Structures are given as structure tokens and as C-alpha cells.
CSV table of C-alpha atoms and ligand atoms in Angstrom, one decimal:
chain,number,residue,atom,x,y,z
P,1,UNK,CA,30.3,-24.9,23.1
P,2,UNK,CA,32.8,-22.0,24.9
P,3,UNK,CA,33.4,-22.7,28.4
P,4,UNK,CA,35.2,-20.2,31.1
P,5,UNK,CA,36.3,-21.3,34.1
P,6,UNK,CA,36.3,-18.9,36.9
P,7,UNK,CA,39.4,-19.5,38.9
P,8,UNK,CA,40.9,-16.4,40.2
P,9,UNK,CA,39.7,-16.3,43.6
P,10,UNK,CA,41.3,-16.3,46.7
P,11,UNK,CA,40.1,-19.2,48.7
P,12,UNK,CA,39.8,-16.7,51.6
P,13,UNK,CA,36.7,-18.8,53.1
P,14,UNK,CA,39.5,-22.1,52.6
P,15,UNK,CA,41.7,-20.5,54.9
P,16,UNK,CA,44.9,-21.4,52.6
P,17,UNK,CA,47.4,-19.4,51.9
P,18,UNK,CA,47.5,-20.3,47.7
P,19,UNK,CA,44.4,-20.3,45.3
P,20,UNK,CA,42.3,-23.2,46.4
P,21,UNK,CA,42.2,-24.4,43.3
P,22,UNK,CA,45.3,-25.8,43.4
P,23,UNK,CA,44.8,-27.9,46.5
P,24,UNK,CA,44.9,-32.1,46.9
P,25,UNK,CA,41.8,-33.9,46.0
P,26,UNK,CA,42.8,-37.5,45.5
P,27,UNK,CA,46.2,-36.8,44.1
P,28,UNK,CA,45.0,-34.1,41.7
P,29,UNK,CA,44.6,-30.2,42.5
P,30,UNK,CA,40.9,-29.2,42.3
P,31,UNK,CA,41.1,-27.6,39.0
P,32,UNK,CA,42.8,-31.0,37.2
P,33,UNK,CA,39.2,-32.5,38.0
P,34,UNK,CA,37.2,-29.6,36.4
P,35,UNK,CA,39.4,-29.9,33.8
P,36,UNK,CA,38.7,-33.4,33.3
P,37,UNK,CA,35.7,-33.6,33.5
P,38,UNK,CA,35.7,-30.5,30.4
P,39,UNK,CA,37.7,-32.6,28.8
P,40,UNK,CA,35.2,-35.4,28.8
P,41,UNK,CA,32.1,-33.4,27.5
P,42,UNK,CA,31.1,-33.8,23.9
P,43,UNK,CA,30.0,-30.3,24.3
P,44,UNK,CA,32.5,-28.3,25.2
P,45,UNK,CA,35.5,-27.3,22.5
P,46,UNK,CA,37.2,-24.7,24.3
P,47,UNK,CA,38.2,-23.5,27.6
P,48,UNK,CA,39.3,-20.5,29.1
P,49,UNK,CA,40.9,-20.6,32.2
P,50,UNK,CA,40.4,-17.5,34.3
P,51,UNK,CA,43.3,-16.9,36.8
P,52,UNK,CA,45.7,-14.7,38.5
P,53,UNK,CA,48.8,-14.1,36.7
P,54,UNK,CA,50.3,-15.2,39.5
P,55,UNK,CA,48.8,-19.2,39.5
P,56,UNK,CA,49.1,-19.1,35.7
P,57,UNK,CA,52.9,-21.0,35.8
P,58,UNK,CA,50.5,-23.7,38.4
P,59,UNK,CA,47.7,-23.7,35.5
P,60,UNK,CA,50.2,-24.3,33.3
P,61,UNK,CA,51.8,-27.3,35.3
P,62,UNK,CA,48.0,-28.8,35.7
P,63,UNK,CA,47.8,-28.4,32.1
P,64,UNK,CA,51.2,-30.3,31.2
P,65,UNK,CA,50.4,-33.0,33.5
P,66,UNK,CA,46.6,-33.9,32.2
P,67,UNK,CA,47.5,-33.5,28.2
P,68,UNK,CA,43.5,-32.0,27.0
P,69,UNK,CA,43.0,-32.4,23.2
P,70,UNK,CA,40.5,-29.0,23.6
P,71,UNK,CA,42.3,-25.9,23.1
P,72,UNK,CA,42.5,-23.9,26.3
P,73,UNK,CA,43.6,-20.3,26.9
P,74,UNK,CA,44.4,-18.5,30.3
P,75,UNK,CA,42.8,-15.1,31.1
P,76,UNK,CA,43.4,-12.7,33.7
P,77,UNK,CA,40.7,-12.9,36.0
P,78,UNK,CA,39.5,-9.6,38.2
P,79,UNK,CA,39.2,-8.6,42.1
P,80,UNK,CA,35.6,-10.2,42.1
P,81,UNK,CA,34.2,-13.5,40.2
P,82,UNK,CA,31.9,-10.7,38.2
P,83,UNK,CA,35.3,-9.1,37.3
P,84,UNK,CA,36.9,-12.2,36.5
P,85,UNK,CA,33.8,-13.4,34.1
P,86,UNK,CA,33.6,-9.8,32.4
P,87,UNK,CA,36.9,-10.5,31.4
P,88,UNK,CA,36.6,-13.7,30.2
P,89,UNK,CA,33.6,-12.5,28.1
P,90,UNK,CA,36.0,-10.0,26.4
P,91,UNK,CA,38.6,-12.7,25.5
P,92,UNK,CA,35.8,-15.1,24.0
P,93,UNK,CA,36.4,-15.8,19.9
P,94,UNK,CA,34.7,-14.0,18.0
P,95,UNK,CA,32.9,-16.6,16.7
P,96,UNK,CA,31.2,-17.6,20.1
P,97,UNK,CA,27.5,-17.7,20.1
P,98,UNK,CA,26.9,-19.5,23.4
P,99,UNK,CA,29.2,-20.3,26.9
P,100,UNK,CA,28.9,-22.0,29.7
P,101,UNK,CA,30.0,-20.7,33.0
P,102,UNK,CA,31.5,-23.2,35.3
P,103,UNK,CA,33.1,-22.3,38.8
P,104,UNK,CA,36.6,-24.0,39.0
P,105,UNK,CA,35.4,-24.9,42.5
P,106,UNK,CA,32.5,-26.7,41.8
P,107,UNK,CA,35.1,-29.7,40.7
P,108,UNK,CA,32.8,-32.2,40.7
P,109,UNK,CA,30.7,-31.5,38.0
P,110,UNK,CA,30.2,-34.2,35.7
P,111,UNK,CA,30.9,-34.5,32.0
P,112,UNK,CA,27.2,-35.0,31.6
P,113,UNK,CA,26.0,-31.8,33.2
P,114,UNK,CA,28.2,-29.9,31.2
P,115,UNK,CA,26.5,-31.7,28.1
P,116,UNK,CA,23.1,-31.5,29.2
P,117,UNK,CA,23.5,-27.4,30.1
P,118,UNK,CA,25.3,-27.5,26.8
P,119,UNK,CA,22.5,-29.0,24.6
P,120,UNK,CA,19.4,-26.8,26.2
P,121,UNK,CA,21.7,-23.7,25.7
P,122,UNK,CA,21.0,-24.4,22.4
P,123,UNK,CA,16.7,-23.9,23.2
P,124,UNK,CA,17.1,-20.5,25.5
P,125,UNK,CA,19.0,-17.2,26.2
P,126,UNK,CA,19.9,-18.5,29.5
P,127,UNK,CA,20.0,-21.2,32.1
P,128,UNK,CA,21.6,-22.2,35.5
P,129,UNK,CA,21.9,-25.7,36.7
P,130,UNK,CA,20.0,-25.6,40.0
P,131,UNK,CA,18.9,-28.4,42.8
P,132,UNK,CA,15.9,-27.9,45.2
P,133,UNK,CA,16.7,-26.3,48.5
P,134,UNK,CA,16.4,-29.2,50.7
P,135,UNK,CA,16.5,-26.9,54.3
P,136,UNK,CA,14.0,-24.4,55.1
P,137,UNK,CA,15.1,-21.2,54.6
P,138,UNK,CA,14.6,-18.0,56.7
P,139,UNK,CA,15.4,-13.9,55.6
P,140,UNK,CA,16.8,-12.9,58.4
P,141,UNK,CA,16.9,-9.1,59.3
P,142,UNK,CA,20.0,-7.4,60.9
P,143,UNK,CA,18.7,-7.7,64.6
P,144,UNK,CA,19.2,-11.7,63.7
P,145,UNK,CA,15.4,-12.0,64.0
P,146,UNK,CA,13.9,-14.2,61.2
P,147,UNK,CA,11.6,-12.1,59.2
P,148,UNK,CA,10.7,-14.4,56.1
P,149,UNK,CA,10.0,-17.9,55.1
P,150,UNK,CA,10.3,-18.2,51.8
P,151,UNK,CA,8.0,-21.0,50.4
P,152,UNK,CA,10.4,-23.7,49.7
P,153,UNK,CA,8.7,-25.2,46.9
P,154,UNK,CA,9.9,-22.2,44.8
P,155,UNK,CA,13.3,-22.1,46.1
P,156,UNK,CA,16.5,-23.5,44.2
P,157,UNK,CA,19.6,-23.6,45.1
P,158,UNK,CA,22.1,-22.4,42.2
P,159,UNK,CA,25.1,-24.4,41.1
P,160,UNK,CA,27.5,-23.7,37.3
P,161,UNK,CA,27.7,-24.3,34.8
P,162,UNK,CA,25.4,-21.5,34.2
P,163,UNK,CA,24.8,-20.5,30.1
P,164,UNK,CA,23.6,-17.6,28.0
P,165,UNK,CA,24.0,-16.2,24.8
P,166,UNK,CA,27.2,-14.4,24.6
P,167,UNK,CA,26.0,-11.1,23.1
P,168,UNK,CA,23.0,-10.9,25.7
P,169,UNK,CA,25.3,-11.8,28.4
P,170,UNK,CA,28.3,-9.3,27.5
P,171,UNK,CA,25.5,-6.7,27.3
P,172,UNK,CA,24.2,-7.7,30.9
P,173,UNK,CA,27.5,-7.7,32.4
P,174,UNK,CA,28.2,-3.9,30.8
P,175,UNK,CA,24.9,-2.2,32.2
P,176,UNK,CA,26.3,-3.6,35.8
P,177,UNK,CA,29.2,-2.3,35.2
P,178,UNK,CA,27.4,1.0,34.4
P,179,UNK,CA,24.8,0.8,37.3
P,180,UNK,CA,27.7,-1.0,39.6
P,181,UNK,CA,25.4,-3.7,40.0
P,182,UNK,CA,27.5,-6.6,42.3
P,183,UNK,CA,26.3,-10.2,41.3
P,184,UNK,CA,27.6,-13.8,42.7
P,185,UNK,CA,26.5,-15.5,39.6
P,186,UNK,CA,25.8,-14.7,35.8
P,187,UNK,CA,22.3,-15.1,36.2
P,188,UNK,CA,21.3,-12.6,38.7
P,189,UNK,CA,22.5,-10.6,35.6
P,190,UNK,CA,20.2,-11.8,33.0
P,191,UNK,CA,17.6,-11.3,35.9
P,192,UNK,CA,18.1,-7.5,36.4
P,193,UNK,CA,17.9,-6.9,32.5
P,194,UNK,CA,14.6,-9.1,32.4
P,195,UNK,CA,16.0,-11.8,30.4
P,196,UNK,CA,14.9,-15.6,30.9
P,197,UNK,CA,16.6,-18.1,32.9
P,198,UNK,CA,15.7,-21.6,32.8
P,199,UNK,CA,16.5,-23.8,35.7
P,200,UNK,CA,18.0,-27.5,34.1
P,201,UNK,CA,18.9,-30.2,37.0
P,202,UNK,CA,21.9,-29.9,38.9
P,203,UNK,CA,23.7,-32.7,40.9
P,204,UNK,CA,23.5,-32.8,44.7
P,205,UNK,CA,27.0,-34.1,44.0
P,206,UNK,CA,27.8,-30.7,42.3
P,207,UNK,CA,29.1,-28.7,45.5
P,208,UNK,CA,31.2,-26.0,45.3
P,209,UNK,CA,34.8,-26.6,47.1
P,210,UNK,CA,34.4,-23.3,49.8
P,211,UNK,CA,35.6,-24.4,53.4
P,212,UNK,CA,37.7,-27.3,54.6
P,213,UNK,CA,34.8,-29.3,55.9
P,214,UNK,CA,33.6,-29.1,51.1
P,215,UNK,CA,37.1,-30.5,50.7
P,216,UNK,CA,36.3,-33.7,53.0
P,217,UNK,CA,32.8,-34.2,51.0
P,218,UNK,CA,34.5,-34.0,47.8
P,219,UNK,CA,37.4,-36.7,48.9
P,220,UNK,CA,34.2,-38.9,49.6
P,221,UNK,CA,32.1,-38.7,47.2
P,222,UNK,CA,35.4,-38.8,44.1
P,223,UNK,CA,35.7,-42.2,46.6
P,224,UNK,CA,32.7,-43.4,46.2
P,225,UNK,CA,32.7,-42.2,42.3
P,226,UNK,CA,35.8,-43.6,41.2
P,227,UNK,CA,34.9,-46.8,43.2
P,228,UNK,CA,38.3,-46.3,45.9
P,229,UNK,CA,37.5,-47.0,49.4
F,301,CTP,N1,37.9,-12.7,41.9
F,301,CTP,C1,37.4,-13.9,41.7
F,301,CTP,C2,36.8,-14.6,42.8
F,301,CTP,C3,36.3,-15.9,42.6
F,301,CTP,N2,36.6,-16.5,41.3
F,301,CTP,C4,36.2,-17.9,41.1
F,301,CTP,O1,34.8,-18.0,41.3
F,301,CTP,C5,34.5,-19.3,41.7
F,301,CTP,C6,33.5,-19.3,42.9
F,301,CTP,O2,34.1,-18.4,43.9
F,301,CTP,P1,34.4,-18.8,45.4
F,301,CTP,O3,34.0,-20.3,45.6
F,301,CTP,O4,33.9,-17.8,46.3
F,301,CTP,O5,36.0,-18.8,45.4
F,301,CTP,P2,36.9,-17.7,46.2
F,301,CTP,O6,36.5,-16.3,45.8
F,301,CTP,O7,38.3,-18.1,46.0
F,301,CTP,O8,36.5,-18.0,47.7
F,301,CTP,P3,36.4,-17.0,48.9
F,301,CTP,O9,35.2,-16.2,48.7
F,301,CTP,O10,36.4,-17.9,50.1
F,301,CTP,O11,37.7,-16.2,48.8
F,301,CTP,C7,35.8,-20.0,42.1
F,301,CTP,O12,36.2,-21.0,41.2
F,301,CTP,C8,36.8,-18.8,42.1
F,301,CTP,O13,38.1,-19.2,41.7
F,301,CTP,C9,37.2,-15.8,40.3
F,301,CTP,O14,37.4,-16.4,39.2
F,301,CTP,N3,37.6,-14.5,40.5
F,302,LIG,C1,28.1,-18.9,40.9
F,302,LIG,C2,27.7,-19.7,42.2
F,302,LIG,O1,28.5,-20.9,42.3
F,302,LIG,C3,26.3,-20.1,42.2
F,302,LIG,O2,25.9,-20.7,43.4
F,302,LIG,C4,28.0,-18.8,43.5
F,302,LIG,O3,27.2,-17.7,43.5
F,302,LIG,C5,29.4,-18.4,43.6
F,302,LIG,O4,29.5,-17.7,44.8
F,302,LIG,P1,31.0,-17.3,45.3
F,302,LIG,O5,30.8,-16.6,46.6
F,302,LIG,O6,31.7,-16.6,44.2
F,302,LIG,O7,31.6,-18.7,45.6
């Protein structure tokens, strides 16, 4: 299994001043952790690391200091996360059939979901790893009145790795290019071309590293993972 690794963004919701990806998190930056736990799937065989130019002398540092057996390549990522995954579709082998998706800032992922999103890629076009919404939640029209509830039993919230069939996906990510379609994931994609997209489990462990108060959870949950009070 391919796997890319969004990780060009710039952590503006973070509020630091360098890719948040390359922040603290128990004496590793975030991304050492994603690629760890990459590392530790029996699915994945190759990673792409999607990046500024400018952090690829940090990715390379990361790299050097956690020693991966999986071959891993950096690519230059875009001006959006869509950009950044349209270009890591181009510099996929050739030979890739299938790839997973996984946000760099959702660092603690575990080697199982990888192999579990992995495996069912094999059984369907497309999947996300998802977790039920556990708050209600309300559309909300531009006078701040609520003007929906959704019914929550049908409501997921999305997490990566997210997987698809390379050729359907590259396809999906050219006719938004053409109809400037702007996504925040792969699958809203798949969706707008009709495709299927399964939901597999997520973790409520699986948050994505956003604001300072993420960074905090994710210190105390690694605690309580790696068994450090
Ligand atoms: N142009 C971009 C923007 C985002 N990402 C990546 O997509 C993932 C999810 O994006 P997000 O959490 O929004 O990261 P940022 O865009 O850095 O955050 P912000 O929106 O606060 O700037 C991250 O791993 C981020 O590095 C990317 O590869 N290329
Ligand atoms: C892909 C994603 O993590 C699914 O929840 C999310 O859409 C990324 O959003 P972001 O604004 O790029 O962090």
C-alpha cells in the first residue's frame, strides 16, 4: 500500500511561526510520530512526504533521526491540502493501484488503522476512517440563526487515512480542477463524481493536531499510550 502524507500546511490555526508539523510532542516533532506509526503498519510500503521546499532540510532531519526501512520520497506540496494531494497523486509510481491519504497532523493514528483502512481498500474504490458525531450538530445560516439539525444518527465525523483507487482518485481530483471544485478531504471528491465511499472505524484517539488546546490532548493521550505519567 502507497501512502501520502499531507504536510505542507501552514499551521495558521496553531498560531506558530514554522509548519506545525515540526512542533514538540513528547520529545518528537509531530510528523516523527506519523511517521512511526507508518513505519509500524504491515500495510504500508511507501511514503511520500508532502511538504514545502522550505521544511524539506526539517523532513530530512526527522528522517535521519527515526532510520524507516520503507522507502520514502518528498514532494512539493501546493497552496491548499487539495493542491498538495493533486501533487502527490502525480508523483505516485507507476505501479500504484491503491493509496492511503493520511494528514501529517492527525499524528496519532495508529499502526493498526493504517492496516485496517489498508486491507478494506483492497474490497472498494474508496473509504474514509470516520467516528460518530458525538455533539449535536446545527447548520447555521449567516444571520448566526440555526436553521438545521441534522439527524445525528447519520452524521460522521471524518478522520485520514482516507483510500481510493489511484486512477479513480487522479480522475476526481482533475474534474475539480476543471470545475474548481475546493474540497477539505479526498472524499468529498469521490462524492461529487458519484463514486462510493465506505466509512471503516476511526479512533476517537485519532484527532487532528489544529490549535494549541489539540497539542495538550495529544501530549495526554501519547501519555497515557506509551504508559508515561
Ligand atoms: N497547503 C496544504 C495545507 C495543509 N496540508 C496538510 O493537510 C493536513 C490537514 O491540514 P490542516 O490541519 O488544516 O493543516 P494546516 O493547513 O497547516 O492548518 P491551518 O489551516 O491552521 O493553517 C496537515 O497535515 C497539513 O500539513 C498540506 O499538505 N498542504
Ligand atoms: C481531511 C480531514 O482531516 C478530514 O477531517 C480534514 O478535512 C482536513 O481539514 P483541514 O482544514 O485541511 O485541516
Amino acid at each position: 500500500m502507497y501512502l501520502l502524507i499531507p504536510a505542507a500546511g501552514l499551521g495558521k490555526r496553531m498560531g506558530s511561526d514554522r509548519n506545525k508539523l515540526l512542533l514538540n510532542l513528547l520529545g518528537k516533532p509531530l510528523l516523527a510520530w506519523t511517521l512511526l506509526a507508518a513505519e509500524s503498519s504491515h500495510q504500508i510500503r511507501w511514503i511520500g512526504i508532502i511538504g514545502q521546499s522550505y521544511d524539506f532540510p526539517d523532513f530530512k532531519e526527522i528522517l535521519g533521526t527515526i532510520s524507516l526501512t520503507k522507502p520514502v520520497v518528498l514532494i512539493q506540496g501546493g497552496d491548499t491540502r487539495q493542491e498538495s494531494v493533486y501533487n502527490g497523486l502525480q508523483a505516485l509510481p507507476k505501479e500504484a493501484k491503491f493509496v492511503l491519504i493520511h494528514d501529517g497532523a492527525r499524528c496519532l493514528a495508529t499502526p493498526n488503522l493504517f492496516d485496517s483502512c489498508g486491507e478494506i481498500l483492497l474490497t472498494c474504490p474508496g473509504l474514509i476512517a470516520a467516528i460518530p458525531v458525538k455533539d449535536t450538530i446545527k447548520i447555521v445560516n449567516n444571520n448566526n440563526l440555526i436553521e438545521a439539525t441534522p439527524n445525528r444518527s447519520q452524521l460522521w465525523a471524518a478522520q485520514t487515512p482516507q483510500g481510493f483507487e489511484v486512477k479513480l482518485l487522479k480522475d476526481c481530483h482533475e474534474k475539480g480542477r476543471e470545475l474548481e471544485w475546493e474540497v477539505t478531504d479526498d472524499a468529498a471528491l469521490f462524492e461529487k463524481c458519484q463514486l462510493p465511499v465506505k466509512i471503516v472505524a476511526g479512533e476517537e484517539t485519532n484527532l487532528k493536531v489544529t490549535t494549541p488546546v489539540d497539542l495538550a490532548i495529544a501530549e495526554f493521550i501519547l501519555r497515557q499510550r506509551l504508559g508515561i505519567n
